[in-house]
Short mmCIF file of C-alpha atoms in Angstrom, two decimals:
data_model
loop_
_atom_site.label_atom_id
_atom_site.label_comp_id
_atom_site.label_asym_id
_atom_site.label_seq_id
_atom_site.Cartn_x
_atom_site.Cartn_y
_atom_site.Cartn_z
CA UNK A 1098 0.00 0.00 0.00
CA UNK A 1099 1.43 3.38 -0.97
CA UNK A 1100 1.94 5.92 1.79
CA UNK A 1101 -0.55 8.32 0.22
CA UNK A 1102 -3.20 5.61 0.12
CA UNK A 1103 -2.34 4.52 3.64
CA UNK A 1104 -2.66 8.08 4.91
CA UNK A 1105 -6.08 8.43 3.29
CA UNK A 1106 -7.20 5.11 4.73
CA UNK A 1107 -5.95 5.92 8.21
CA UNK A 1108 -7.37 9.40 8.32
CA UNK A 1109 -10.72 8.28 6.96
CA UNK A 1110 -11.10 6.16 10.07
CA UNK A 1111 -9.21 8.58 12.34
CA UNK A 1112 -8.76 6.65 15.46
CA UNK A 1113 -8.80 3.09 14.25
CA UNK A 1114 -5.47 2.23 15.74
CA UNK A 1115 -6.40 -1.41 15.67
CA UNK A 1116 -6.96 -1.30 11.91
CA UNK A 1117 -5.64 -4.39 10.17
CA UNK A 1118 -4.38 -3.49 6.73
CA UNK A 1119 -5.36 -5.67 3.83
CA UNK A 1120 -1.93 -5.40 2.27
CA UNK A 1121 0.26 -8.45 2.91
CA UNK A 1122 3.18 -7.44 5.14
CA UNK A 1123 6.58 -7.72 3.51
CA UNK A 1124 8.97 -10.16 5.14
CA UNK A 1125 11.40 -8.78 7.68
CA UNK A 1126 14.25 -6.93 5.96
CA UNK A 1127 17.58 -6.90 7.78
CA UNK A 1128 15.97 -6.67 11.19
CA UNK A 1129 17.76 -8.55 13.96
CA UNK A 1130 16.05 -11.42 15.68
CA UNK A 1131 14.03 -10.59 18.78
CA UNK A 1132 16.66 -12.22 20.97
CA UNK A 1133 19.35 -9.86 19.70
CA UNK A 1134 17.18 -6.82 20.27
CA UNK A 1135 16.42 -7.89 23.81
CA UNK A 1136 20.08 -8.64 24.43
CA UNK A 1137 21.02 -5.08 23.44
CA UNK A 1138 18.29 -3.59 25.62
CA UNK A 1139 19.31 -5.72 28.59
CA UNK A 1140 22.97 -4.80 28.17
CA UNK A 1141 22.35 -1.07 28.13
CA UNK A 1142 19.89 -1.19 30.98
CA UNK A 1143 22.17 -3.33 33.14
CA UNK A 1144 24.96 -0.82 32.60
CA UNK A 1145 22.73 1.93 33.94
CA UNK A 1146 21.28 0.02 36.88
CA UNK A 1147 24.76 -1.01 37.98
CA UNK A 1148 25.97 2.57 37.73
CA UNK A 1149 22.97 3.85 39.71
CA UNK A 1150 22.26 1.19 42.36
CA UNK A 1151 20.34 3.78 44.41
CA UNK A 1152 17.62 5.19 42.11
CA UNK A 1153 16.83 7.94 44.61
CA UNK A 1154 20.34 9.40 44.56
CA UNK A 1155 20.56 13.02 43.45
CA UNK A 1156 22.12 13.75 40.05
CA UNK A 1157 25.22 15.93 40.04
CA UNK A 1158 26.25 17.73 36.83
CA UNK A 1159 26.79 21.48 36.92
CA UNK A 1160 24.60 21.43 40.03
CA UNK A 1161 22.74 18.93 42.19
CA UNK A 1162 19.28 17.87 41.01
CA UNK A 1163 16.77 15.35 42.34
CA UNK A 1164 16.49 12.09 40.42
CA UNK A 1165 12.85 12.54 39.39
CA UNK A 1166 13.61 15.31 36.89
CA UNK A 1167 12.65 14.78 33.26
CA UNK A 1168 15.91 13.16 32.19
CA UNK A 1169 15.49 10.31 34.66
CA UNK A 1170 11.75 10.14 34.08
CA UNK A 1171 12.35 9.46 30.37
CA UNK A 1172 14.63 6.60 31.36
CA UNK A 1173 11.81 5.09 33.40
CA UNK A 1174 9.48 5.35 30.42
CA UNK A 1175 11.96 3.15 28.61
CA UNK A 1176 12.39 0.82 31.57
CA UNK A 1177 8.64 0.25 31.79
CA UNK A 1178 8.59 -0.54 28.06
CA UNK A 1179 11.38 -3.07 28.63
CA UNK A 1180 9.48 -4.52 31.58
CA UNK A 1181 6.51 -5.18 29.30
CA UNK A 1182 8.76 -7.32 27.10
CA UNK A 1183 10.72 -9.00 29.87
CA UNK A 1184 8.96 -8.97 33.21
CA UNK A 1185 12.00 -9.21 35.43
CA UNK A 1186 11.05 -8.35 38.99
CA UNK A 1187 14.23 -6.32 39.40
CA UNK A 1188 12.99 -3.85 36.77
CA UNK A 1189 9.69 -3.38 38.56
CA UNK A 1190 11.42 -3.09 41.93
CA UNK A 1191 13.89 -0.53 40.57
CA UNK A 1192 11.04 1.65 39.31
CA UNK A 1193 9.05 1.34 42.53
CA UNK A 1194 12.13 2.12 44.62
CA UNK A 1195 12.72 5.26 42.56
CA UNK A 1196 9.13 6.40 42.98
CA UNK A 1197 9.07 5.63 46.69
CA UNK A 1198 12.32 7.53 47.26
CA UNK A 1199 10.47 10.57 45.91
CA UNK A 1200 7.24 9.69 47.76
CA UNK A 1201 5.46 9.45 44.40
CA UNK A 1202 5.78 13.23 44.21
CA UNK A 1203 6.37 15.98 41.67
CA UNK A 1204 9.56 18.01 41.93
CA UNK A 1205 7.90 21.22 43.14
CA UNK A 1206 4.74 19.77 44.62
CA UNK A 1207 1.19 19.44 43.35
CA UNK A 1208 1.03 23.09 42.24
CA UNK A 1209 3.91 22.45 39.81
CA UNK A 1210 2.84 23.19 36.21
CA UNK A 1211 6.20 22.39 34.62
CA UNK A 1212 5.79 19.60 32.07
CA UNK A 1213 9.35 18.45 32.66
CA UNK A 1214 8.57 17.76 36.30
CA UNK A 1215 5.24 16.12 35.54
CA UNK A 1216 6.98 13.58 33.31
CA UNK A 1217 7.63 11.33 36.32
CA UNK A 1218 3.88 10.88 36.50
CA UNK A 1219 3.91 8.68 33.42
CA UNK A 1220 5.73 5.96 35.34
CA UNK A 1221 3.82 6.59 38.56
CA UNK A 1222 0.58 5.92 36.70
CA UNK A 1223 1.99 2.83 35.00
CA UNK A 1224 3.02 1.46 38.39
CA UNK A 1225 -0.37 2.35 39.84
CA UNK A 1226 -2.06 0.32 37.12
CA UNK A 1227 0.02 -2.67 38.22
CA UNK A 1228 -0.71 -2.17 41.93
CA UNK A 1229 -3.51 0.30 42.63
CA UNK A 1230 -2.20 1.87 45.79
CA UNK A 1231 -3.69 5.39 46.04
CA UNK A 1232 -0.42 7.08 46.98
CA UNK A 1233 1.03 6.11 43.60
CA UNK A 1234 -1.32 8.34 41.66
CA UNK A 1235 -2.30 10.93 44.27
CA UNK A 1236 0.18 13.73 43.57
CA UNK A 1237 0.34 13.49 39.79
CA UNK A 1238 -3.45 13.50 39.60
CA UNK A 1239 -3.61 16.51 41.90
CA UNK A 1240 -1.05 18.36 39.79
CA UNK A 1241 -2.92 17.75 36.55
CA UNK A 1242 -6.29 18.44 38.17
CA UNK A 1243 -4.98 21.87 39.16
CA UNK A 1244 -4.20 22.54 35.51
CA UNK A 1245 -7.52 21.15 34.28
CA UNK A 1246 -9.31 23.52 36.63
CA UNK A 1247 -7.24 26.52 35.53
CA UNK A 1248 -8.00 28.70 32.48
CA UNK A 1249 -4.29 28.92 31.62
CA UNK A 1250 -3.34 27.14 28.36
CA UNK A 1251 0.11 28.52 27.44
CA UNK A 1252 2.28 26.24 29.60
CA UNK A 1253 4.00 24.23 26.85
CA UNK A 1254 6.15 26.88 25.22
CA UNK A 1255 8.79 24.35 24.12
CA UNK A 1256 7.99 21.23 22.13
CA UNK A 1257 9.76 18.79 24.46
CA UNK A 1258 6.90 19.50 26.87
CA UNK A 1259 4.47 17.59 24.67
CA UNK A 1260 6.21 14.29 25.37
CA UNK A 1261 6.79 15.08 29.00
CA UNK A 1262 3.18 15.92 29.89
CA UNK A 1263 0.65 14.87 27.24
CA UNK A 1264 0.80 11.14 28.03
CA UNK A 1265 -0.01 11.92 31.67
CA UNK A 1266 -3.26 13.59 30.63
CA UNK A 1267 -4.09 10.72 28.29
CA UNK A 1268 -3.43 8.10 30.96
CA UNK A 1269 -5.59 9.93 33.50
CA UNK A 1270 -8.36 10.42 30.96
CA UNK A 1271 -8.36 6.71 30.18
CA UNK A 1272 -8.16 5.62 33.82
CA UNK A 1273 -11.00 7.85 35.01
CA UNK A 1274 -13.01 7.91 31.78
CA UNK A 1275 -12.99 11.69 32.10
CA UNK A 1276 -12.89 13.76 28.91
CA UNK A 1277 -11.81 16.88 30.81
CA UNK A 1278 -8.24 15.57 30.72
CA UNK A 1279 -8.43 15.15 26.95
CA UNK A 1280 -9.93 18.60 26.46
CA UNK A 1281 -7.32 20.36 28.57
CA UNK A 1282 -4.51 18.43 26.90
CA UNK A 1283 -5.80 19.52 23.50
CA UNK A 1284 -6.13 23.17 24.53
CA UNK A 1285 -2.54 23.40 25.75
CA UNK A 1286 -1.23 21.36 22.79
CA UNK A 1287 -3.16 23.48 20.29
CA UNK A 1288 -1.82 26.69 21.82
CA UNK A 1289 1.70 25.36 21.29
CA UNK A 1290 0.86 24.35 17.75
CA UNK A 1291 -0.91 27.56 16.68
CA UNK A 1292 0.00 30.40 19.08
CA UNK A 1293 3.41 30.16 20.72
CA UNK A 1294 6.12 32.07 18.89
CA UNK A 1295 3.52 34.26 17.17
CA UNK A 1296 1.77 31.83 14.86
CA UNK A 1297 2.57 28.55 16.54
CA UNK A 1298 5.53 26.20 16.66
CA UNK A 1299 4.32 23.76 13.98
CA UNK A 1300 5.15 24.41 10.33
CA UNK A 1301 2.50 22.65 8.25
CA UNK A 1302 4.58 23.25 5.12
CA UNK A 1303 7.39 20.97 6.32
CA UNK A 1304 5.34 18.98 8.87
CA UNK A 1305 7.97 19.64 11.52
CA UNK A 1306 8.13 21.76 14.67
CA UNK A 1307 10.36 24.64 15.70
CA UNK A 1308 11.68 23.93 19.19
CA UNK A 1309 10.43 27.20 20.71
CA UNK A 1310 9.93 30.88 19.89
CA UNK A 1311 13.68 31.39 19.48
CA UNK A 1312 13.67 29.36 16.26
CA UNK A 1313 10.60 30.52 14.37
CA UNK A 1314 11.34 32.57 11.24
CA UNK A 1315 13.17 34.80 10.59
CA UNK A 1316 15.64 32.52 12.42
CA UNK A 1317 17.55 30.38 9.94
CA UNK A 1318 20.23 27.72 10.03
CA UNK A 1319 23.61 28.48 8.40
CA UNK A 1320 22.39 27.01 5.10
CA UNK A 1321 19.33 29.28 5.10
CA UNK A 1322 16.84 26.57 6.08
CA UNK A 1323 14.52 26.53 9.08
CA UNK A 1324 15.90 25.01 12.26
CA UNK A 1325 14.17 21.73 13.09
CA UNK A 1326 15.96 20.08 15.98
CA UNK A 1327 16.02 16.31 15.69
CA UNK A 1328 15.38 15.38 19.30
CA UNK A 1329 12.73 18.07 19.69
CA UNK A 1330 10.76 16.64 16.79
CA UNK A 1331 11.42 13.19 18.20
CA UNK A 1332 9.75 14.27 21.42
CA UNK A 1333 6.64 15.28 19.48
CA UNK A 1334 6.54 11.96 17.63
CA UNK A 1335 6.87 10.15 20.95
CA UNK A 1336 4.11 12.30 22.44
CA UNK A 1337 1.72 11.31 19.68
CA UNK A 1338 2.64 7.63 20.06
CA UNK A 1339 2.25 7.58 23.81
CA UNK A 1340 -1.03 9.48 23.74
CA UNK A 1341 -2.56 7.35 21.00
CA UNK A 1342 -1.43 4.20 22.75
CA UNK A 1343 -3.82 4.84 25.64
CA UNK A 1344 -6.60 7.06 24.31
CA UNK A 1345 -9.87 5.26 23.54
CA UNK A 1346 -10.96 5.46 19.92
CA UNK A 1347 -13.90 7.65 20.95
CA UNK A 1348 -11.79 10.17 22.87
CA UNK A 1349 -12.07 13.78 21.69
CA UNK A 1350 -9.36 15.19 19.40
CA UNK A 1351 -7.82 11.79 18.79
CA UNK A 1352 -8.04 12.39 15.04
CA UNK A 1353 -5.78 15.44 15.41
CA UNK A 1354 -3.03 13.36 16.99
CA UNK A 1355 -3.33 10.63 14.37
CA UNK A 1356 -3.01 13.22 11.62
CA UNK A 1357 -0.06 14.94 13.30
CA UNK A 1358 1.67 11.58 13.72
CA UNK A 1359 1.12 10.58 10.10
CA UNK A 1360 2.23 13.95 8.74
CA UNK A 1361 5.44 13.98 10.76
CA UNK A 1362 6.30 10.37 9.97
CA UNK A 1363 5.86 11.07 6.27
CA UNK A 1364 8.35 13.98 6.50
CA UNK A 1365 11.16 11.94 8.06
CA UNK A 1366 12.31 9.30 5.51
CA UNK A 1367 13.81 11.79 3.02
CA UNK A 1368 15.90 13.27 5.86
CA UNK A 1369 17.55 10.03 6.97
CA UNK A 1370 21.30 9.83 6.52
CA UNK A 1371 22.87 6.96 4.53
CA UNK A 1372 24.24 5.54 7.80
CA UNK A 1373 20.73 5.30 9.24
CA UNK A 1374 20.85 8.29 11.59
CA UNK A 1375 19.16 11.68 11.42
CA UNK A 1376 21.22 14.83 11.82
CA UNK A 1377 20.62 17.03 14.86
CA UNK A 1378 19.52 19.75 12.43
CA UNK A 1379 17.03 18.01 10.19
CA UNK A 1380 17.26 20.48 7.32
CA UNK A 1381 20.93 21.45 7.60
CA UNK A 1382 23.43 18.62 7.51
CA UNK A 1383 26.30 21.11 7.68
CA UNK A 1384 25.29 22.42 11.13
CA UNK A 1385 26.85 19.86 13.48
CA UNK A 1386 25.91 17.10 11.08
CA UNK A 1387 26.71 13.56 12.09
CA UNK A 1388 25.43 10.58 13.98
CA UNK A 1389 23.12 11.25 16.93
CA UNK A 1390 21.22 8.65 18.90
CA UNK A 1391 18.36 10.34 20.72
CA UNK A 1392 16.48 11.87 17.81
CA UNK A 1393 17.14 8.78 15.74
CA UNK A 1394 15.85 6.48 18.48
CA UNK A 1395 12.67 8.48 18.92
CA UNK A 1396 11.97 8.36 15.19
CA UNK A 1397 12.57 4.60 15.19
CA UNK A 1398 10.21 4.32 18.15
CA UNK A 1399 7.50 6.17 16.27
CA UNK A 1400 7.91 4.29 13.00
CA UNK A 1401 8.11 0.83 14.54
CA UNK A 1402 5.07 1.59 16.67
CA UNK A 1403 3.18 2.65 13.55
CA UNK A 1404 3.90 -0.63 11.79
CA UNK A 1405 2.99 -2.60 14.90
CA UNK A 1406 -0.37 -0.78 15.13
CA UNK A 1407 -1.18 -1.15 11.44
CA UNK A 1408 -0.84 2.55 10.61
CA UNK A 1409 2.30 2.40 8.47
CA UNK A 1410 3.24 0.33 5.46
CA UNK A 1411 5.79 -2.26 6.53
CA UNK A 1412 7.42 -2.44 3.12
CA UNK A 1413 8.06 1.30 3.13
CA UNK A 1414 9.16 1.83 6.72
CA UNK A 1415 10.81 -1.39 7.86
CA UNK A 1416 14.01 -0.82 5.81
CA UNK A 1417 14.24 2.69 7.28
CA UNK A 1418 13.90 1.31 10.78
CA UNK A 1419 16.33 -1.54 10.13
CA UNK A 1420 19.00 0.85 8.84
CA UNK A 1421 18.61 3.14 11.85
CA UNK A 1422 18.60 0.33 14.39
CA UNK A 1423 21.67 -1.29 12.87
CA UNK A 1424 23.40 2.09 12.90
CA UNK A 1425 22.71 2.58 16.59
CA UNK A 1426 23.88 -0.93 17.49
CA UNK A 1427 27.00 -0.76 15.33
CA UNK A 1428 28.06 2.83 15.99
CA UNK A 1429 26.67 3.75 19.43
CA UNK A 1430 26.55 0.66 21.62
CA UNK A 1431 29.72 -0.01 23.63
CA UNK A 1432 30.61 -3.53 24.80
CA UNK A 1433 29.79 -2.57 28.40
CA UNK A 1434 26.37 -1.11 27.51
CA UNK A 1435 27.30 2.58 27.40
CA UNK A 1436 25.68 4.48 24.53
CA UNK A 1437 27.73 6.91 22.48
CA UNK A 1438 26.59 9.65 20.09
CA UNK A 1439 24.06 11.02 22.59
CA UNK A 1440 23.64 14.78 22.36
CA UNK A 1441 23.61 16.43 25.76
CA UNK A 1442 20.71 18.46 27.09
CA UNK A 1443 19.82 21.67 25.30
CA UNK A 1444 17.51 22.80 22.58
CA UNK A 1445 19.41 23.19 19.31
CA UNK A 1446 22.09 21.61 17.11
CA UNK A 1447 25.07 23.34 18.77
CA UNK A 1448 24.19 22.20 22.30
CA UNK A 1449 26.08 19.31 23.86
CA UNK A 1450 28.63 19.22 21.07
CA UNK A 1451 30.85 17.55 20.09
CA UNK A 1452 28.90 14.31 19.92
CA UNK A 1453 30.98 11.19 19.31
CA UNK A 1454 31.29 7.49 20.09
CA UNK A 1455 33.15 8.26 23.31
CA UNK A 1456 31.55 11.57 24.30
CA UNK A 1457 29.53 11.53 27.49
CA UNK A 1458 26.44 13.73 27.70
CA UNK A 1459 25.71 15.69 30.85
CA UNK A 1460 22.96 13.18 31.64
CA UNK A 1461 23.14 9.56 30.48
CA UNK A 1462 19.62 8.56 31.47
CA UNK A 1463 17.31 10.07 28.83
CA UNK A 1464 19.37 8.73 25.92
CA UNK A 1465 18.97 5.24 27.31
CA UNK A 1466 15.26 5.86 27.76
CA UNK A 1467 14.91 6.78 24.09
CA UNK A 1468 16.89 3.68 23.09
CA UNK A 1469 14.74 1.39 25.26
CA UNK A 1470 11.55 2.85 23.81
CA UNK A 1471 12.83 2.29 20.28
CA UNK A 1472 13.99 -1.23 20.99
CA UNK A 1473 10.72 -2.16 22.67
CA UNK A 1474 8.89 -1.53 19.40
CA UNK A 1475 11.61 -2.97 17.13
CA UNK A 1476 11.37 -6.16 19.19
CA UNK A 1477 7.67 -6.44 18.33
CA UNK A 1478 8.29 -6.14 14.57
CA UNK A 1479 9.52 -9.71 14.39
CA UNK A 1480 6.89 -12.49 14.53
#
């Protein structure tokens, strides 16, 4: 099925994530066996768990930070995805220990509106669904309820925030069958899409997002193109995936997220490098061009998820995924489980540079989280 036909089919149903395509799936192309994927995920995760035996320990970089900030919360998103594939009790215990060390709380309390700090709530809710102890969901629900009951809708002024917070709203909406969470999520998302930076952070012409107001035109990259940061757009892809994964088909505004997902995924294949990676600047390969794991992993996550849910054509996207996954395994994965080519924290191509096989980002946790999310969906591609 051609992508254009697939897009029409998907958007005609808008919300039929369980749609089974009539096209016969192509056989796996150059994808590793499930066992090899799981082996890579286990290796990288073991490296991290051994390095951080106490999940409640503060993180020291340029200053001391608590370990339930967004970087660590993204890791736990990946850990929970790994746990779904391989239900080792030590993974569950490690996540629970982390949450208990922070008393299932948000960094600045239940009045905290910062999406980065609310990200921990994704794992709190996942753990609550496994063991419905009220303290597991109490604070994150209170934090989001405060926002639902507030008229303010301009909180997500940077696109990373979509991945950090939107899945929390979707999970709460699904758990409580309460459309107020979906409505508020849409209002804040739509403000980011159409209002922040003047006319919104999403460029429908390129189907990509500017990271924040600092990068909307007239800002240009050195080659004269718009600045579309790889990991930032990866966060948006992940946000759509993680929201659609839990929203009921009848939930309001679900069609918007399906369309955004499809439009972004369609824009990515022409931008892939021959080695399988995406550059940190998606439209300017000369601006710190080179291998980079986090954006690449998030795109792999989104594409593999789309095939697994019947939204994307396997024949079109599986070779793209296979090339990217092989690139990450061959060029990023160290024998001890450390991941190279991870851009440090920031918001644009120049941040965290230089990125190399041996470079160490300021935080190692979120890169691993992105890798685990990608691998969890690549694993499912094989029968």
